[in-house]
CSV table of N, CA and C in Angstrom, one decimal:
chain,number,residue,atom,x,y,z
A,1,UNK,N,0.8,-1.2,0.0
A,1,UNK,CA,0.0,0.0,0.0
A,1,UNK,C,0.9,1.2,0.0
A,2,UNK,N,0.5,2.2,-0.8
A,2,UNK,CA,1.2,3.5,-0.8
A,2,UNK,C,0.3,4.6,-0.3
A,3,UNK,N,0.8,5.4,0.6
A,3,UNK,CA,0.0,6.4,1.3
A,3,UNK,C,0.5,7.8,0.7
A,4,UNK,N,-0.5,8.7,0.6
A,4,UNK,CA,-0.2,10.1,0.3
A,4,UNK,C,-1.2,10.9,1.1
A,5,UNK,N,-0.6,11.8,2.0
A,5,UNK,CA,-1.4,12.7,2.8
A,5,UNK,C,-1.2,14.1,2.2
A,6,UNK,N,-2.3,14.8,1.9
A,6,UNK,CA,-2.2,16.1,1.4
A,6,UNK,C,-3.4,17.0,1.9
A,7,UNK,N,-3.1,18.3,2.0
A,7,UNK,CA,-4.0,19.2,2.5
A,7,UNK,C,-5.0,19.6,1.3
A,8,UNK,N,-6.2,19.7,1.7
A,8,UNK,CA,-7.3,20.2,0.7
A,8,UNK,C,-7.8,21.5,1.4
A,9,UNK,N,-7.2,22.6,1.3
A,9,UNK,CA,-7.6,23.8,2.0
A,9,UNK,C,-9.0,24.3,1.6
A,10,UNK,N,-9.5,24.0,0.4
A,10,UNK,CA,-10.9,24.4,0.1
A,10,UNK,C,-11.9,23.6,0.9
A,11,UNK,N,-11.6,22.4,1.3
A,11,UNK,CA,-12.5,21.6,2.1
A,11,UNK,C,-12.1,21.6,3.6
A,12,UNK,N,-11.0,22.3,3.9
A,12,UNK,CA,-10.4,22.4,5.2
A,12,UNK,C,-10.2,21.0,5.9
A,13,UNK,N,-9.4,20.2,5.2
A,13,UNK,CA,-9.1,18.9,5.7
A,13,UNK,C,-7.8,18.4,5.0
A,14,UNK,N,-7.2,17.5,5.8
A,14,UNK,CA,-6.1,16.8,5.2
A,14,UNK,C,-6.7,15.4,4.8
A,15,UNK,N,-6.3,14.9,3.7
A,15,UNK,CA,-6.8,13.7,3.2
A,15,UNK,C,-5.7,12.7,3.0
A,16,UNK,N,-6.1,11.4,3.2
A,16,UNK,CA,-5.1,10.3,2.9
A,16,UNK,C,-5.6,9.5,1.7
A,17,UNK,N,-4.7,9.4,0.7
A,17,UNK,CA,-5.0,8.5,-0.4
A,17,UNK,C,-4.2,7.2,-0.2
A,18,UNK,N,-4.9,6.1,-0.4
A,18,UNK,CA,-4.2,4.8,-0.4
A,18,UNK,C,-4.3,4.2,-1.8
A,19,UNK,N,-3.2,4.0,-2.5
A,19,UNK,CA,-3.2,3.6,-3.8
A,19,UNK,C,-4.2,4.4,-4.7
A,20,UNK,N,-4.2,5.7,-4.5
A,20,UNK,CA,-5.0,6.7,-5.3
A,20,UNK,C,-6.4,6.7,-4.9
A,21,UNK,N,-6.9,6.0,-3.9
A,21,UNK,CA,-8.3,6.0,-3.4
A,21,UNK,C,-8.3,6.8,-2.1
A,22,UNK,N,-9.3,7.7,-2.0
A,22,UNK,CA,-9.5,8.5,-0.7
A,22,UNK,C,-9.9,7.5,0.4
A,23,UNK,N,-9.0,7.4,1.4
A,23,UNK,CA,-9.3,6.4,2.5
A,23,UNK,C,-9.7,7.1,3.8
A,24,UNK,N,-9.5,8.4,3.9
A,24,UNK,CA,-9.9,9.1,5.1
A,24,UNK,C,-9.5,10.6,5.1
A,25,UNK,N,-9.9,11.3,6.1
A,25,UNK,CA,-9.5,12.7,6.2
A,25,UNK,C,-9.6,13.1,7.7
A,26,UNK,N,-8.9,14.2,8.0
A,26,UNK,CA,-9.0,14.9,9.3
A,26,UNK,C,-9.3,16.3,9.0
A,27,UNK,N,-10.5,16.8,9.6
A,27,UNK,CA,-11.0,18.1,9.3
A,27,UNK,C,-10.5,19.1,10.3
A,28,UNK,N,-10.3,20.4,9.8
A,28,UNK,CA,-9.8,21.4,10.7
A,28,UNK,C,-10.5,22.8,10.4
A,29,UNK,N,-10.4,23.7,11.4
A,29,UNK,CA,-10.8,25.1,11.2
A,29,UNK,C,-9.5,25.9,11.5
A,30,UNK,N,-9.2,26.8,10.5
A,30,UNK,CA,-8.0,27.7,10.8
A,30,UNK,C,-8.4,28.6,11.9
A,31,UNK,N,-7.4,28.9,12.7
A,31,UNK,CA,-7.5,29.9,13.8
A,31,UNK,C,-6.3,30.8,13.7
A,32,UNK,N,-6.5,31.9,13.1
A,32,UNK,CA,-5.4,32.8,12.9
A,32,UNK,C,-4.5,32.3,11.7
A,33,UNK,N,-3.3,32.8,11.6
A,33,UNK,CA,-2.5,32.5,10.5
A,33,UNK,C,-1.7,31.1,10.7
A,34,UNK,N,-1.5,30.7,11.9
A,34,UNK,CA,-0.7,29.5,12.1
A,34,UNK,C,-1.2,28.5,13.1
A,35,UNK,N,-2.5,28.4,13.3
A,35,UNK,CA,-3.1,27.4,14.2
A,35,UNK,C,-4.2,26.7,13.5
A,36,UNK,N,-4.2,25.4,13.5
A,36,UNK,CA,-5.3,24.6,13.0
A,36,UNK,C,-6.0,23.9,14.1
A,37,UNK,N,-7.3,24.0,14.2
A,37,UNK,CA,-8.1,23.3,15.2
A,37,UNK,C,-8.7,22.1,14.5
A,38,UNK,N,-8.2,20.9,14.9
A,38,UNK,CA,-8.7,19.7,14.3
A,38,UNK,C,-9.9,19.2,15.0
A,39,UNK,N,-11.0,18.9,14.3
A,39,UNK,CA,-12.3,18.7,14.9
A,39,UNK,C,-12.8,17.2,14.7
A,40,UNK,N,-12.3,16.6,13.7
A,40,UNK,CA,-12.9,15.2,13.3
A,40,UNK,C,-11.9,14.5,12.4
A,41,UNK,N,-11.8,13.2,12.7
A,41,UNK,CA,-11.0,12.3,11.8
A,41,UNK,C,-11.9,11.2,11.4
A,42,UNK,N,-11.9,10.8,10.1
A,42,UNK,CA,-12.7,9.7,9.6
A,42,UNK,C,-11.9,8.9,8.7
A,43,UNK,N,-12.0,7.6,8.8
A,43,UNK,CA,-11.3,6.6,7.9
A,43,UNK,C,-12.4,5.7,7.4
A,44,UNK,N,-12.4,5.5,6.1
A,44,UNK,CA,-13.3,4.6,5.4
A,44,UNK,C,-13.3,3.3,6.0
A,45,UNK,N,-14.4,2.6,6.3
A,45,UNK,CA,-14.4,1.3,6.9
A,45,UNK,C,-13.6,0.3,6.2
A,46,UNK,N,-13.4,0.4,4.9
A,46,UNK,CA,-12.6,-0.6,4.2
A,46,UNK,C,-11.1,-0.5,4.5
A,47,UNK,N,-10.7,0.6,5.1
A,47,UNK,CA,-9.3,0.8,5.4
A,47,UNK,C,-9.0,0.8,6.9
A,48,UNK,N,-10.0,0.6,7.7
A,48,UNK,CA,-9.8,0.5,9.2
A,48,UNK,C,-9.0,-0.7,9.6
A,49,UNK,N,-8.2,-0.5,10.6
A,49,UNK,CA,-7.4,-1.6,11.1
A,49,UNK,C,-6.1,-1.9,10.3
A,50,UNK,N,-5.8,-1.0,9.4
A,50,UNK,CA,-4.6,-1.2,8.5
A,50,UNK,C,-3.6,-0.1,8.7
A,51,UNK,N,-3.7,0.7,9.8
A,51,UNK,CA,-2.8,1.8,10.1
A,51,UNK,C,-3.0,3.1,9.3
A,52,UNK,N,-4.1,3.2,8.6
A,52,UNK,CA,-4.4,4.3,7.7
A,52,UNK,C,-4.6,5.6,8.6
A,53,UNK,N,-5.4,5.4,9.7
A,53,UNK,CA,-5.7,6.6,10.5
A,53,UNK,C,-4.4,7.1,11.1
A,54,UNK,N,-3.5,6.2,11.6
A,54,UNK,CA,-2.2,6.7,12.2
A,54,UNK,C,-1.4,7.3,11.1
A,55,UNK,N,-1.3,6.8,9.9
A,55,UNK,CA,-0.6,7.4,8.8
A,55,UNK,C,-1.1,8.8,8.5
A,56,UNK,N,-2.4,8.9,8.5
A,56,UNK,CA,-3.1,10.2,8.2
A,56,UNK,C,-2.6,11.2,9.2
A,57,UNK,N,-2.7,10.9,10.5
A,57,UNK,CA,-2.4,11.9,11.6
A,57,UNK,C,-0.9,12.2,11.5
A,58,UNK,N,-0.1,11.2,11.4
A,58,UNK,CA,1.4,11.4,11.3
A,58,UNK,C,1.7,12.3,10.2
A,59,UNK,N,1.2,12.0,9.0
A,59,UNK,CA,1.5,12.9,7.8
A,59,UNK,C,1.0,14.3,8.0
A,60,UNK,N,-0.2,14.4,8.6
A,60,UNK,CA,-0.8,15.8,8.9
A,60,UNK,C,0.1,16.5,9.8
A,61,UNK,N,0.5,15.9,10.9
A,61,UNK,CA,1.3,16.6,11.9
A,61,UNK,C,2.7,16.9,11.4
A,62,UNK,N,3.2,16.1,10.6
A,62,UNK,CA,4.5,16.4,9.9
A,62,UNK,C,4.4,17.6,9.0
A,63,UNK,N,3.3,17.7,8.3
A,63,UNK,CA,3.1,18.9,7.4
A,63,UNK,C,2.9,20.1,8.3
A,64,UNK,N,2.2,20.0,9.3
A,64,UNK,CA,1.9,21.2,10.2
A,64,UNK,C,3.3,21.7,10.8
A,65,UNK,N,4.1,20.7,11.2
A,65,UNK,CA,5.5,21.1,11.7
A,65,UNK,C,6.3,21.8,10.6
A,66,UNK,N,6.3,21.2,9.4
A,66,UNK,CA,7.0,21.8,8.3
A,66,UNK,C,6.6,23.2,8.0
A,67,UNK,N,5.4,23.5,8.2
A,67,UNK,CA,4.8,24.9,8.0
A,67,UNK,C,5.1,25.8,9.1
A,68,UNK,N,5.6,25.3,10.3
A,68,UNK,CA,5.8,26.1,11.5
A,68,UNK,C,4.5,26.5,12.2
A,69,UNK,N,3.5,25.7,12.0
A,69,UNK,CA,2.1,26.0,12.5
A,69,UNK,C,2.0,25.1,13.8
A,70,UNK,N,0.8,25.3,14.4
A,70,UNK,CA,0.5,24.6,15.7
A,70,UNK,C,-0.9,24.0,15.5
A,71,UNK,N,-1.3,23.1,16.4
A,71,UNK,CA,-2.6,22.4,16.4
A,71,UNK,C,-3.3,22.5,17.7
A,72,UNK,N,-4.6,22.5,17.6
A,72,UNK,CA,-5.5,22.3,18.8
A,72,UNK,C,-6.3,21.0,18.5
A,73,UNK,N,-5.9,19.9,19.2
A,73,UNK,CA,-6.5,18.6,18.8
A,73,UNK,C,-7.8,18.3,19.5
A,74,UNK,N,-8.9,18.9,19.0
A,74,UNK,CA,-10.2,18.7,19.6
A,74,UNK,C,-10.7,17.3,19.2
A,75,UNK,N,-10.2,16.8,18.1
A,75,UNK,CA,-10.6,15.5,17.6
A,75,UNK,C,-10.0,14.4,18.6
A,76,UNK,N,-10.8,13.6,19.2
A,76,UNK,CA,-10.3,12.6,20.2
A,76,UNK,C,-9.2,11.7,19.6
A,77,UNK,N,-9.3,11.3,18.3
A,77,UNK,CA,-8.4,10.4,17.7
A,77,UNK,C,-7.0,11.1,17.6
A,78,UNK,N,-7.0,12.3,17.1
A,78,UNK,CA,-5.7,13.1,17.0
A,78,UNK,C,-5.1,13.3,18.4
A,79,UNK,N,-6.0,13.7,19.4
A,79,UNK,CA,-5.5,13.9,20.7
A,79,UNK,C,-4.8,12.6,21.3
A,80,UNK,N,-5.5,11.5,21.1
A,80,UNK,CA,-4.9,10.2,21.6
A,80,UNK,C,-3.6,9.9,20.9
A,81,UNK,N,-3.5,10.2,19.6
A,81,UNK,CA,-2.3,9.9,18.9
A,81,UNK,C,-1.1,10.7,19.5
A,82,UNK,N,-1.4,12.0,19.7
A,82,UNK,CA,-0.4,12.9,20.2
A,82,UNK,C,0.0,12.4,21.6
A,83,UNK,N,-1.0,12.0,22.4
A,83,UNK,CA,-0.6,11.5,23.8
A,83,UNK,C,0.3,10.3,23.7
A,84,UNK,N,0.1,9.4,22.7
A,84,UNK,CA,1.0,8.2,22.5
A,84,UNK,C,2.3,8.5,21.9
A,85,UNK,N,2.4,9.7,21.2
A,85,UNK,CA,3.6,10.0,20.4
A,85,UNK,C,4.1,11.4,20.9
A,86,UNK,N,4.9,11.4,22.0
A,86,UNK,CA,5.3,12.7,22.6
A,86,UNK,C,6.1,13.6,21.7
A,87,UNK,N,6.7,13.0,20.6
A,87,UNK,CA,7.4,13.9,19.7
A,87,UNK,C,6.6,14.9,19.0
A,88,UNK,N,5.3,14.8,19.1
A,88,UNK,CA,4.4,15.8,18.5
A,88,UNK,C,3.8,16.7,19.5
A,89,UNK,N,4.0,16.5,20.8
A,89,UNK,CA,3.4,17.3,21.8
A,89,UNK,C,3.7,18.8,21.7
A,90,UNK,N,4.9,19.1,21.1
A,90,UNK,CA,5.3,20.5,21.0
A,90,UNK,C,4.4,21.3,20.0
A,91,UNK,N,3.6,20.6,19.2
A,91,UNK,CA,2.8,21.2,18.2
A,91,UNK,C,1.5,21.7,18.8
A,92,UNK,N,1.1,21.2,20.0
A,92,UNK,CA,-0.1,21.5,20.6
A,92,UNK,C,-0.1,22.9,21.3
A,93,UNK,N,-1.1,23.7,21.0
A,93,UNK,CA,-1.3,25.0,21.6
A,93,UNK,C,-2.7,25.1,22.2
A,94,UNK,N,-2.9,26.0,23.1
A,94,UNK,CA,-4.2,26.2,23.7
A,94,UNK,C,-4.9,27.2,22.9
A,95,UNK,N,-6.2,27.3,23.1
A,95,UNK,CA,-7.0,28.3,22.4
A,95,UNK,C,-8.1,28.7,23.4
A,96,UNK,N,-8.7,29.9,23.2
A,96,UNK,CA,-9.7,30.4,24.1
A,96,UNK,C,-11.1,30.0,23.5
A,97,UNK,N,-11.1,29.3,22.4
A,97,UNK,CA,-12.3,28.9,21.8
A,97,UNK,C,-13.1,27.9,22.6
A,98,UNK,N,-14.4,28.0,22.7
A,98,UNK,CA,-15.2,27.1,23.5
A,98,UNK,C,-15.2,25.7,23.0
C-alpha cells in the first residue's frame, strides 16, 4: 500500500489517499495564520485496522510542523495519537475557543 497525505484547503481537511483512493480525512478550522483546530477524523471502513488513521495523523502533523504551525487537537483520535507520540506534543497549543 502506498500512502499520500495532502491538504485540501478548500475543504479544510487533510486527506489520505491509499493507492490513489480516498481512504480518510481529518478536518480542521483555521484559527489565525498559524493554528489549525482539528475537529474530526474519519477513515473509510474498508481501510480501518490497517494503520491508515495513524498514517493520516502522522502525515498531517509532519506537514503542520514543516509549515511552522500549531494544532488544537479537539478530535479525540488526534489527541490520543499525540498522547501516545510525545514527539508531536510541542505542536499543541491552547485556544480560548469554547
